[in-house]
Amino acid sequence: MTEEIRPRRRFLQQAIALVPASTLASSVAVTQTAQASEAESGSAKKTYSPTYFTQDEWAFINAAVDHLIPADELGPGAIAAGVPEFIDRQMETPFGHGKLWYMQGPFHPDVDPTYGYQLNVPPRDMYRHGISSCNEYCQKQFGKAYASLDQSTQVQVLRDLETGKIKFEKVPSKTFFSFLWSNTKEGFFADPQYGGNKGMVGWKMIGFPGARGEFMDWPAQGNVKYPYGPVSISGEKA
């Protein structure tokens, strides 16, 4: 892991701490109303088989998110937190199918970003086209698919996707990276019932109490560290 990517992990600890607790607890729930499931215990490690992504796509997702939120001295990274599972499960939700947005034309992708999402491609197709295009680019440039590249080259490819330096035909590479990065952060901090944040590693990293009802009275005590670990919506404790 290069020093350029590692700061992303530290950035999360600082930036997410500024998000209201109620937002972290519920922001992902709206995309999962059709897919409620029992939370897995952080100690019960199970092998997850993707339901949407192909094996090649799955290899890309795992390799990419491992760079976006790597394991380091602050704690486990995206892989241990189950972020790939979270993203795969999102693809079969209203979010993945683009049902949460107005998806009718006309589309104006070059207008002011405040106009909102301006493509006729739902997230699940954004991933499918984006991963395929990225692997094609890597095959042409390096002779291997993204997941088979050495780590420094993988990091460079991600950086070029983020800046839009790599050009795709079906979807903008910069938009594809934006989805990947946003969903990676969501998977790291969402309630464990949605597949990510296993063992509540994301919450423990930033000191977020989760679904503890008694926490609402704690901020009134001033700058005092909360003494208890997080609790998930299902009642799982970490």
PDB file of C-alpha atoms in Angstrom:
ATOM      1  CA  MET A   1       0.000   0.000   0.000  1.00  0.00           C
ATOM      2  CA  THR A   2       1.394   3.367  -0.985  1.00  0.00           C
ATOM      3  CA  GLU A   3       1.425   6.379   1.302  1.00  0.00           C
ATOM      4  CA  GLU A   4      -0.874   8.219  -1.136  1.00  0.00           C
ATOM      5  CA  ILE A   5      -3.761   5.797  -0.537  1.00  0.00           C
ATOM      6  CA  ARG A   6      -3.224   5.076   3.173  1.00  0.00           C
ATOM      7  CA  PRO A   7      -4.331   8.599   4.233  1.00  0.00           C
ATOM      8  CA  ARG A   8      -7.858   7.723   3.033  1.00  0.00           C
ATOM      9  CA  ARG A   9      -8.116   5.418   6.041  1.00  0.00           C
ATOM     10  CA  ARG A  10      -7.124   8.197   8.423  1.00  0.00           C
ATOM     11  CA  PHE A  11      -9.403  10.644   6.643  1.00  0.00           C
ATOM     12  CA  LEU A  12     -12.394   8.432   7.452  1.00  0.00           C
ATOM     13  CA  GLN A  13     -11.663   8.557  11.149  1.00  0.00           C
ATOM     14  CA  GLN A  14     -11.669  12.346  11.099  1.00  0.00           C
ATOM     15  CA  ALA A  15     -14.413  13.131   8.579  1.00  0.00           C
ATOM     16  CA  ILE A  16     -17.057  10.573   9.550  1.00  0.00           C
ATOM     17  CA  ALA A  17     -16.836  11.686  13.167  1.00  0.00           C
ATOM     18  CA  LEU A  18     -18.483  14.942  12.051  1.00  0.00           C
ATOM     19  CA  VAL A  19     -21.571  13.180  10.648  1.00  0.00           C
ATOM     20  CA  PRO A  20     -24.626  13.201  12.964  1.00  0.00           C
ATOM     21  CA  ALA A  21     -25.094   9.893  14.762  1.00  0.00           C
ATOM     22  CA  SER A  22     -28.656   9.516  13.500  1.00  0.00           C
ATOM     23  CA  THR A  23     -27.402   9.733   9.924  1.00  0.00           C
ATOM     24  CA  LEU A  24     -24.856   6.956  10.367  1.00  0.00           C
ATOM     25  CA  ALA A  25     -27.416   4.676  11.958  1.00  0.00           C
ATOM     26  CA  SER A  26     -30.091   5.021   9.296  1.00  0.00           C
ATOM     27  CA  SER A  27     -28.684   6.406   6.042  1.00  0.00           C
ATOM     28  CA  VAL A  28     -28.430   3.041   4.323  1.00  0.00           C
ATOM     29  CA  ALA A  29     -31.715   1.592   5.561  1.00  0.00           C
ATOM     30  CA  VAL A  30     -33.833   3.217   2.843  1.00  0.00           C
ATOM     31  CA  THR A  31     -31.998   1.261   0.154  1.00  0.00           C
ATOM     32  CA  GLN A  32     -32.523  -2.030   1.948  1.00  0.00           C
ATOM     33  CA  THR A  33     -36.255  -2.083   2.692  1.00  0.00           C
ATOM     34  CA  ALA A  34     -36.757  -5.095   0.448  1.00  0.00           C
ATOM     35  CA  GLN A  35     -33.801  -6.968   1.899  1.00  0.00           C
ATOM     36  CA  ALA A  36     -33.838  -6.986   5.697  1.00  0.00           C
ATOM     37  CA  SER A  37     -31.805  -9.868   7.112  1.00  0.00           C
ATOM     38  CA  GLU A  38     -30.349 -11.074  10.362  1.00  0.00           C
ATOM     39  CA  ALA A  39     -27.041  -9.538  11.353  1.00  0.00           C
ATOM     40  CA  GLU A  40     -24.038 -11.829  11.355  1.00  0.00           C
ATOM     41  CA  SER A  41     -21.890 -12.020  14.451  1.00  0.00           C
ATOM     42  CA  GLY A  42     -18.446 -10.553  13.930  1.00  0.00           C
ATOM     43  CA  SER A  43     -16.972 -13.784  15.286  1.00  0.00           C
ATOM     44  CA  ALA A  44     -18.981 -16.004  12.945  1.00  0.00           C
ATOM     45  CA  LYS A  45     -16.961 -15.784   9.770  1.00  0.00           C
ATOM     46  CA  LYS A  46     -18.868 -17.154   6.779  1.00  0.00           C
ATOM     47  CA  THR A  47     -17.809 -17.371   3.180  1.00  0.00           C
ATOM     48  CA  TYR A  48     -19.998 -15.083   1.108  1.00  0.00           C
ATOM     49  CA  SER A  49     -20.811 -15.905  -2.497  1.00  0.00           C
ATOM     50  CA  PRO A  50     -21.850 -12.898  -4.611  1.00  0.00           C
ATOM     51  CA  THR A  51     -25.371 -12.954  -6.001  1.00  0.00           C
ATOM     52  CA  TYR A  52     -24.921 -10.194  -8.581  1.00  0.00           C
ATOM     53  CA  PHE A  53     -21.259  -9.881  -9.453  1.00  0.00           C
ATOM     54  CA  THR A  54     -19.473 -12.447 -11.605  1.00  0.00           C
ATOM     55  CA  GLN A  55     -16.234 -13.953 -10.320  1.00  0.00           C
ATOM     56  CA  ASP A  56     -14.151 -11.522 -12.402  1.00  0.00           C
ATOM     57  CA  GLU A  57     -16.190  -8.582 -11.099  1.00  0.00           C
ATOM     58  CA  TRP A  58     -15.943  -9.931  -7.560  1.00  0.00           C
ATOM     59  CA  ALA A  59     -12.156 -10.108  -7.847  1.00  0.00           C
ATOM     60  CA  PHE A  60     -12.085  -6.466  -8.989  1.00  0.00           C
ATOM     61  CA  ILE A  61     -14.311  -5.287  -6.121  1.00  0.00           C
ATOM     62  CA  ASN A  62     -12.198  -7.053  -3.505  1.00  0.00           C
ATOM     63  CA  ALA A  63      -8.911  -5.760  -4.916  1.00  0.00           C
ATOM     64  CA  ALA A  64     -10.172  -2.181  -5.281  1.00  0.00           C
ATOM     65  CA  VAL A  65     -11.828  -1.701  -1.879  1.00  0.00           C
ATOM     66  CA  ASP A  66      -8.772  -3.190  -0.178  1.00  0.00           C
ATOM     67  CA  HIS A  67      -6.863  -0.138  -1.413  1.00  0.00           C
ATOM     68  CA  LEU A  68      -9.614   2.381  -0.646  1.00  0.00           C
ATOM     69  CA  ILE A  69      -9.855   1.394   3.029  1.00  0.00           C
ATOM     70  CA  PRO A  70      -6.793  -0.714   3.857  1.00  0.00           C
ATOM     71  CA  ALA A  71      -6.114  -2.420   7.162  1.00  0.00           C
ATOM     72  CA  ASP A  72      -3.587  -0.424   9.159  1.00  0.00           C
ATOM     73  CA  GLU A  73      -2.644   0.611  12.683  1.00  0.00           C
ATOM     74  CA  LEU A  74      -6.139   2.089  13.157  1.00  0.00           C
ATOM     75  CA  GLY A  75      -7.853  -1.253  12.630  1.00  0.00           C
ATOM     76  CA  PRO A  76      -9.271  -3.673  10.029  1.00  0.00           C
ATOM     77  CA  GLY A  77      -9.916  -2.519   6.469  1.00  0.00           C
ATOM     78  CA  ALA A  78     -12.712  -2.906   3.942  1.00  0.00           C
ATOM     79  CA  ILE A  79     -12.173  -6.620   3.347  1.00  0.00           C
ATOM     80  CA  ALA A  80     -12.413  -7.631   7.003  1.00  0.00           C
ATOM     81  CA  ALA A  81     -15.411  -5.306   7.388  1.00  0.00           C
ATOM     82  CA  GLY A  82     -17.308  -7.135   4.628  1.00  0.00           C
ATOM     83  CA  VAL A  83     -17.537  -4.167   2.271  1.00  0.00           C
ATOM     84  CA  PRO A  84     -17.569  -6.368  -0.883  1.00  0.00           C
ATOM     85  CA  GLU A  85     -20.603  -8.234   0.486  1.00  0.00           C
ATOM     86  CA  PHE A  86     -22.333  -4.943   1.262  1.00  0.00           C
ATOM     87  CA  ILE A  87     -21.812  -3.670  -2.293  1.00  0.00           C
ATOM     88  CA  ASP A  88     -22.983  -6.932  -3.859  1.00  0.00           C
ATOM     89  CA  ARG A  89     -26.156  -6.947  -1.770  1.00  0.00           C
ATOM     90  CA  GLN A  90     -26.815  -3.312  -2.696  1.00  0.00           C
ATOM     91  CA  MET A  91     -27.078  -4.303  -6.358  1.00  0.00           C
ATOM     92  CA  GLU A  92     -30.346  -6.170  -5.685  1.00  0.00           C
ATOM     93  CA  THR A  93     -31.972  -3.293  -3.791  1.00  0.00           C
ATOM     94  CA  PRO A  94     -34.006  -0.326  -5.078  1.00  0.00           C
ATOM     95  CA  PHE A  95     -30.731   1.617  -5.003  1.00  0.00           C
ATOM     96  CA  GLY A  96     -28.983  -0.881  -7.252  1.00  0.00           C
ATOM     97  CA  HIS A  97     -31.832  -0.814  -9.755  1.00  0.00           C
ATOM     98  CA  GLY A  98     -31.960   2.987  -9.764  1.00  0.00           C
ATOM     99  CA  LYS A  99     -35.488   3.079  -8.343  1.00  0.00           C
ATOM    100  CA  LEU A 100     -34.668   5.797  -5.829  1.00  0.00           C
ATOM    101  CA  TRP A 101     -34.054   8.395  -8.532  1.00  0.00           C
ATOM    102  CA  TYR A 102     -35.916   9.879 -11.447  1.00  0.00           C
ATOM    103  CA  MET A 103     -34.388   7.938 -14.329  1.00  0.00           C
ATOM    104  CA  GLN A 104     -36.244   9.331 -17.337  1.00  0.00           C
ATOM    105  CA  GLY A 105     -34.634  11.586 -19.937  1.00  0.00           C
ATOM    106  CA  PRO A 106     -33.592  13.976 -21.176  1.00  0.00           C
ATOM    107  CA  PHE A 107     -30.165  13.545 -19.584  1.00  0.00           C
ATOM    108  CA  HIS A 108     -27.608  16.347 -19.390  1.00  0.00           C
ATOM    109  CA  PRO A 109     -24.409  14.881 -17.894  1.00  0.00           C
ATOM    110  CA  ASP A 110     -22.399  18.051 -18.501  1.00  0.00           C
ATOM    111  CA  VAL A 111     -24.640  20.474 -16.611  1.00  0.00           C
ATOM    112  CA  ASP A 112     -24.226  21.795 -13.084  1.00  0.00           C
ATOM    113  CA  PRO A 113     -23.812  18.851 -10.636  1.00  0.00           C
ATOM    114  CA  THR A 114     -26.575  20.291  -8.469  1.00  0.00           C
ATOM    115  CA  TYR A 115     -28.983  18.951 -11.112  1.00  0.00           C
ATOM    116  CA  GLY A 116     -28.361  15.503  -9.669  1.00  0.00           C
ATOM    117  CA  TYR A 117     -27.540  12.222 -11.361  1.00  0.00           C
ATOM    118  CA  GLN A 118     -27.658  12.706 -15.136  1.00  0.00           C
ATOM    119  CA  LEU A 119     -27.116   9.242 -16.641  1.00  0.00           C
ATOM    120  CA  ASN A 120     -29.596   6.561 -17.710  1.00  0.00           C
ATOM    121  CA  VAL A 121     -27.426   3.862 -16.106  1.00  0.00           C
ATOM    122  CA  PRO A 122     -28.529   2.442 -12.715  1.00  0.00           C
ATOM    123  CA  PRO A 123     -25.789   1.646 -10.173  1.00  0.00           C
ATOM    124  CA  ARG A 124     -25.748  -2.100 -10.915  1.00  0.00           C
ATOM    125  CA  ASP A 125     -25.071  -1.376 -14.599  1.00  0.00           C
ATOM    126  CA  MET A 126     -22.572   1.321 -13.668  1.00  0.00           C
ATOM    127  CA  TYR A 127     -20.568  -1.341 -11.860  1.00  0.00           C
ATOM    128  CA  ARG A 128     -20.951  -3.899 -14.638  1.00  0.00           C
ATOM    129  CA  HIS A 129     -19.849  -1.519 -17.390  1.00  0.00           C
ATOM    130  CA  GLY A 130     -17.206   0.151 -15.250  1.00  0.00           C
ATOM    131  CA  ILE A 131     -15.492  -3.053 -14.139  1.00  0.00           C
ATOM    132  CA  SER A 132     -15.586  -4.498 -17.647  1.00  0.00           C
ATOM    133  CA  SER A 133     -14.131  -1.314 -19.121  1.00  0.00           C
ATOM    134  CA  CYS A 134     -11.447  -1.115 -16.443  1.00  0.00           C
ATOM    135  CA  ASN A 135     -10.393  -4.717 -17.019  1.00  0.00           C
ATOM    136  CA  GLU A 136     -10.259  -4.105 -20.773  1.00  0.00           C
ATOM    137  CA  TYR A 137      -8.076  -1.055 -20.184  1.00  0.00           C
ATOM    138  CA  CYS A 138      -5.749  -3.011 -17.893  1.00  0.00           C
ATOM    139  CA  GLN A 139      -5.495  -5.865 -20.390  1.00  0.00           C
ATOM    140  CA  LYS A 140      -4.459  -3.450 -23.123  1.00  0.00           C
ATOM    141  CA  GLN A 141      -2.054  -1.458 -20.987  1.00  0.00           C
ATOM    142  CA  PHE A 142      -0.552  -4.139 -18.748  1.00  0.00           C
ATOM    143  CA  GLY A 143      -1.592  -7.498 -20.208  1.00  0.00           C
ATOM    144  CA  LYS A 144      -3.643  -8.475 -17.124  1.00  0.00           C
ATOM    145  CA  ALA A 145      -7.030  -7.831 -15.575  1.00  0.00           C
ATOM    146  CA  TYR A 146      -7.083  -5.318 -12.716  1.00  0.00           C
ATOM    147  CA  ALA A 147      -7.149  -7.886  -9.898  1.00  0.00           C
ATOM    148  CA  SER A 148      -4.019  -9.595 -11.290  1.00  0.00           C
ATOM    149  CA  LEU A 149      -1.889  -6.439 -11.365  1.00  0.00           C
ATOM    150  CA  ASP A 150       0.722  -5.635  -8.734  1.00  0.00           C
ATOM    151  CA  GLN A 151      -0.489  -3.374  -5.951  1.00  0.00           C
ATOM    152  CA  SER A 152       1.314  -0.227  -7.045  1.00  0.00           C
ATOM    153  CA  THR A 153      -0.224  -0.495 -10.519  1.00  0.00           C
ATOM    154  CA  GLN A 154      -3.658  -1.111  -9.023  1.00  0.00           C
ATOM    155  CA  VAL A 155      -3.274   2.065  -6.979  1.00  0.00           C
ATOM    156  CA  GLN A 156      -2.275   4.054 -10.057  1.00  0.00           C
ATOM    157  CA  VAL A 157      -5.288   2.766 -11.983  1.00  0.00           C
ATOM    158  CA  LEU A 158      -7.615   3.815  -9.155  1.00  0.00           C
ATOM    159  CA  ARG A 159      -6.022   7.246  -9.093  1.00  0.00           C
ATOM    160  CA  ASP A 160      -6.534   7.606 -12.855  1.00  0.00           C
ATOM    161  CA  LEU A 161     -10.162   6.522 -12.515  1.00  0.00           C
ATOM    162  CA  GLU A 162     -10.729   9.083  -9.766  1.00  0.00           C
ATOM    163  CA  THR A 163      -9.392  11.927 -11.892  1.00  0.00           C
ATOM    164  CA  GLY A 164     -11.105  10.768 -15.091  1.00  0.00           C
ATOM    165  CA  LYS A 165      -7.785  10.248 -16.858  1.00  0.00           C
ATOM    166  CA  ILE A 166      -8.929   6.839 -18.131  1.00  0.00           C
ATOM    167  CA  LYS A 167     -11.723   7.125 -20.682  1.00  0.00           C
ATOM    168  CA  PHE A 168     -14.523   4.555 -20.921  1.00  0.00           C
ATOM    169  CA  GLU A 169     -17.086   4.316 -23.723  1.00  0.00           C
ATOM    170  CA  LYS A 170     -20.206   3.239 -21.813  1.00  0.00           C
ATOM    171  CA  VAL A 171     -19.851   5.113 -18.508  1.00  0.00           C
ATOM    172  CA  PRO A 172     -17.622   7.948 -17.256  1.00  0.00           C
ATOM    173  CA  SER A 173     -14.689   6.456 -15.357  1.00  0.00           C
ATOM    174  CA  LYS A 174     -14.826   9.259 -12.800  1.00  0.00           C
ATOM    175  CA  THR A 175     -18.491   8.532 -12.055  1.00  0.00           C
ATOM    176  CA  PHE A 176     -17.766   4.827 -11.759  1.00  0.00           C
ATOM    177  CA  PHE A 177     -15.026   5.529  -9.213  1.00  0.00           C
ATOM    178  CA  SER A 178     -17.344   7.860  -7.307  1.00  0.00           C
ATOM    179  CA  PHE A 179     -19.907   5.056  -6.900  1.00  0.00           C
ATOM    180  CA  LEU A 180     -17.214   2.631  -5.796  1.00  0.00           C
ATOM    181  CA  TRP A 181     -15.741   5.023  -3.234  1.00  0.00           C
ATOM    182  CA  SER A 182     -19.114   6.107  -1.850  1.00  0.00           C
ATOM    183  CA  ASN A 183     -20.399   2.548  -1.508  1.00  0.00           C
ATOM    184  CA  THR A 184     -17.129   1.477   0.104  1.00  0.00           C
ATOM    185  CA  LYS A 185     -17.538   4.117   2.818  1.00  0.00           C
ATOM    186  CA  GLU A 186     -21.194   3.194   3.281  1.00  0.00           C
ATOM    187  CA  GLY A 187     -20.331  -0.490   3.630  1.00  0.00           C
ATOM    188  CA  PHE A 188     -17.688   0.291   6.216  1.00  0.00           C
ATOM    189  CA  PHE A 189     -20.035   2.322   8.427  1.00  0.00           C
ATOM    190  CA  ALA A 190     -23.542   0.903   7.814  1.00  0.00           C
ATOM    191  CA  ASP A 191     -25.302  -1.271  10.361  1.00  0.00           C
ATOM    192  CA  PRO A 192     -23.962  -4.860  10.139  1.00  0.00           C
ATOM    193  CA  GLN A 193     -27.351  -6.196   9.041  1.00  0.00           C
ATOM    194  CA  TYR A 194     -26.615  -4.843   5.558  1.00  0.00           C
ATOM    195  CA  GLY A 195     -23.530  -7.001   5.085  1.00  0.00           C
ATOM    196  CA  GLY A 196     -20.687  -4.618   5.920  1.00  0.00           C
ATOM    197  CA  ASN A 197     -19.168  -3.182   9.107  1.00  0.00           C
ATOM    198  CA  LYS A 198     -18.726  -6.725  10.446  1.00  0.00           C
ATOM    199  CA  GLY A 199     -17.942  -6.755  14.113  1.00  0.00           C
ATOM    200  CA  MET A 200     -18.822  -3.046  13.959  1.00  0.00           C
ATOM    201  CA  VAL A 201     -15.173  -2.315  13.166  1.00  0.00           C
ATOM    202  CA  GLY A 202     -16.081   0.982  11.486  1.00  0.00           C
ATOM    203  CA  TRP A 203     -18.083   2.185  14.455  1.00  0.00           C
ATOM    204  CA  LYS A 204     -15.396   1.158  16.938  1.00  0.00           C
ATOM    205  CA  MET A 205     -12.802   3.071  14.934  1.00  0.00           C
ATOM    206  CA  ILE A 206     -14.650   6.384  15.300  1.00  0.00           C
ATOM    207  CA  GLY A 207     -16.261   5.730  18.681  1.00  0.00           C
ATOM    208  CA  PHE A 208     -19.817   5.603  17.325  1.00  0.00           C
ATOM    209  CA  PRO A 209     -22.249   3.903  19.792  1.00  0.00           C
ATOM    210  CA  GLY A 210     -24.592   2.503  17.150  1.00  0.00           C
ATOM    211  CA  ALA A 211     -28.190   1.906  18.229  1.00  0.00           C
ATOM    212  CA  ARG A 212     -27.730   2.548  21.940  1.00  0.00           C
ATOM    213  CA  GLY A 213     -30.800   4.455  23.093  1.00  0.00           C
ATOM    214  CA  GLU A 214     -29.142   5.859  26.223  1.00  0.00           C
ATOM    215  CA  PHE A 215     -26.483   7.614  24.135  1.00  0.00           C
ATOM    216  CA  MET A 216     -28.872  10.490  23.368  1.00  0.00           C
ATOM    217  CA  ASP A 217     -28.283  11.944  26.835  1.00  0.00           C
ATOM    218  CA  TRP A 218     -24.513  11.516  26.767  1.00  0.00           C
ATOM    219  CA  PRO A 219     -23.467  14.597  24.702  1.00  0.00           C
ATOM    220  CA  ALA A 220     -24.825  16.867  27.470  1.00  0.00           C
ATOM    221  CA  GLN A 221     -21.967  15.699  29.689  1.00  0.00           C
ATOM    222  CA  GLY A 222     -19.430  17.573  27.618  1.00  0.00           C
ATOM    223  CA  ASN A 223     -16.152  16.327  26.221  1.00  0.00           C
ATOM    224  CA  VAL A 224     -16.260  12.954  27.988  1.00  0.00           C
ATOM    225  CA  LYS A 225     -15.425   9.725  26.165  1.00  0.00           C
ATOM    226  CA  TYR A 226     -18.351   7.314  25.870  1.00  0.00           C
ATOM    227  CA  PRO A 227     -17.389   4.234  27.922  1.00  0.00           C
ATOM    228  CA  TYR A 228     -19.369   1.541  26.110  1.00  0.00           C
ATOM    229  CA  GLY A 229     -18.928  -0.253  22.804  1.00  0.00           C
ATOM    230  CA  PRO A 230     -21.396  -0.039  19.903  1.00  0.00           C
ATOM    231  CA  VAL A 231     -24.617  -2.001  19.526  1.00  0.00           C
ATOM    232  CA  SER A 232     -26.191  -2.901  16.188  1.00  0.00           C
ATOM    233  CA  ILE A 233     -29.876  -2.529  15.335  1.00  0.00           C
ATOM    234  CA  SER A 234     -30.307  -6.270  15.923  1.00  0.00           C
ATOM    235  CA  GLY A 235     -28.813  -6.001  19.424  1.00  0.00           C
ATOM    236  CA  GLU A 236     -25.371  -7.378  18.595  1.00  0.00           C
ATOM    237  CA  LYS A 237     -22.690  -5.880  20.812  1.00  0.00           C
ATOM    238  CA  ALA A 238     -19.030  -5.232  20.035  1.00  0.00           C
TER     239      ALA A 238
END
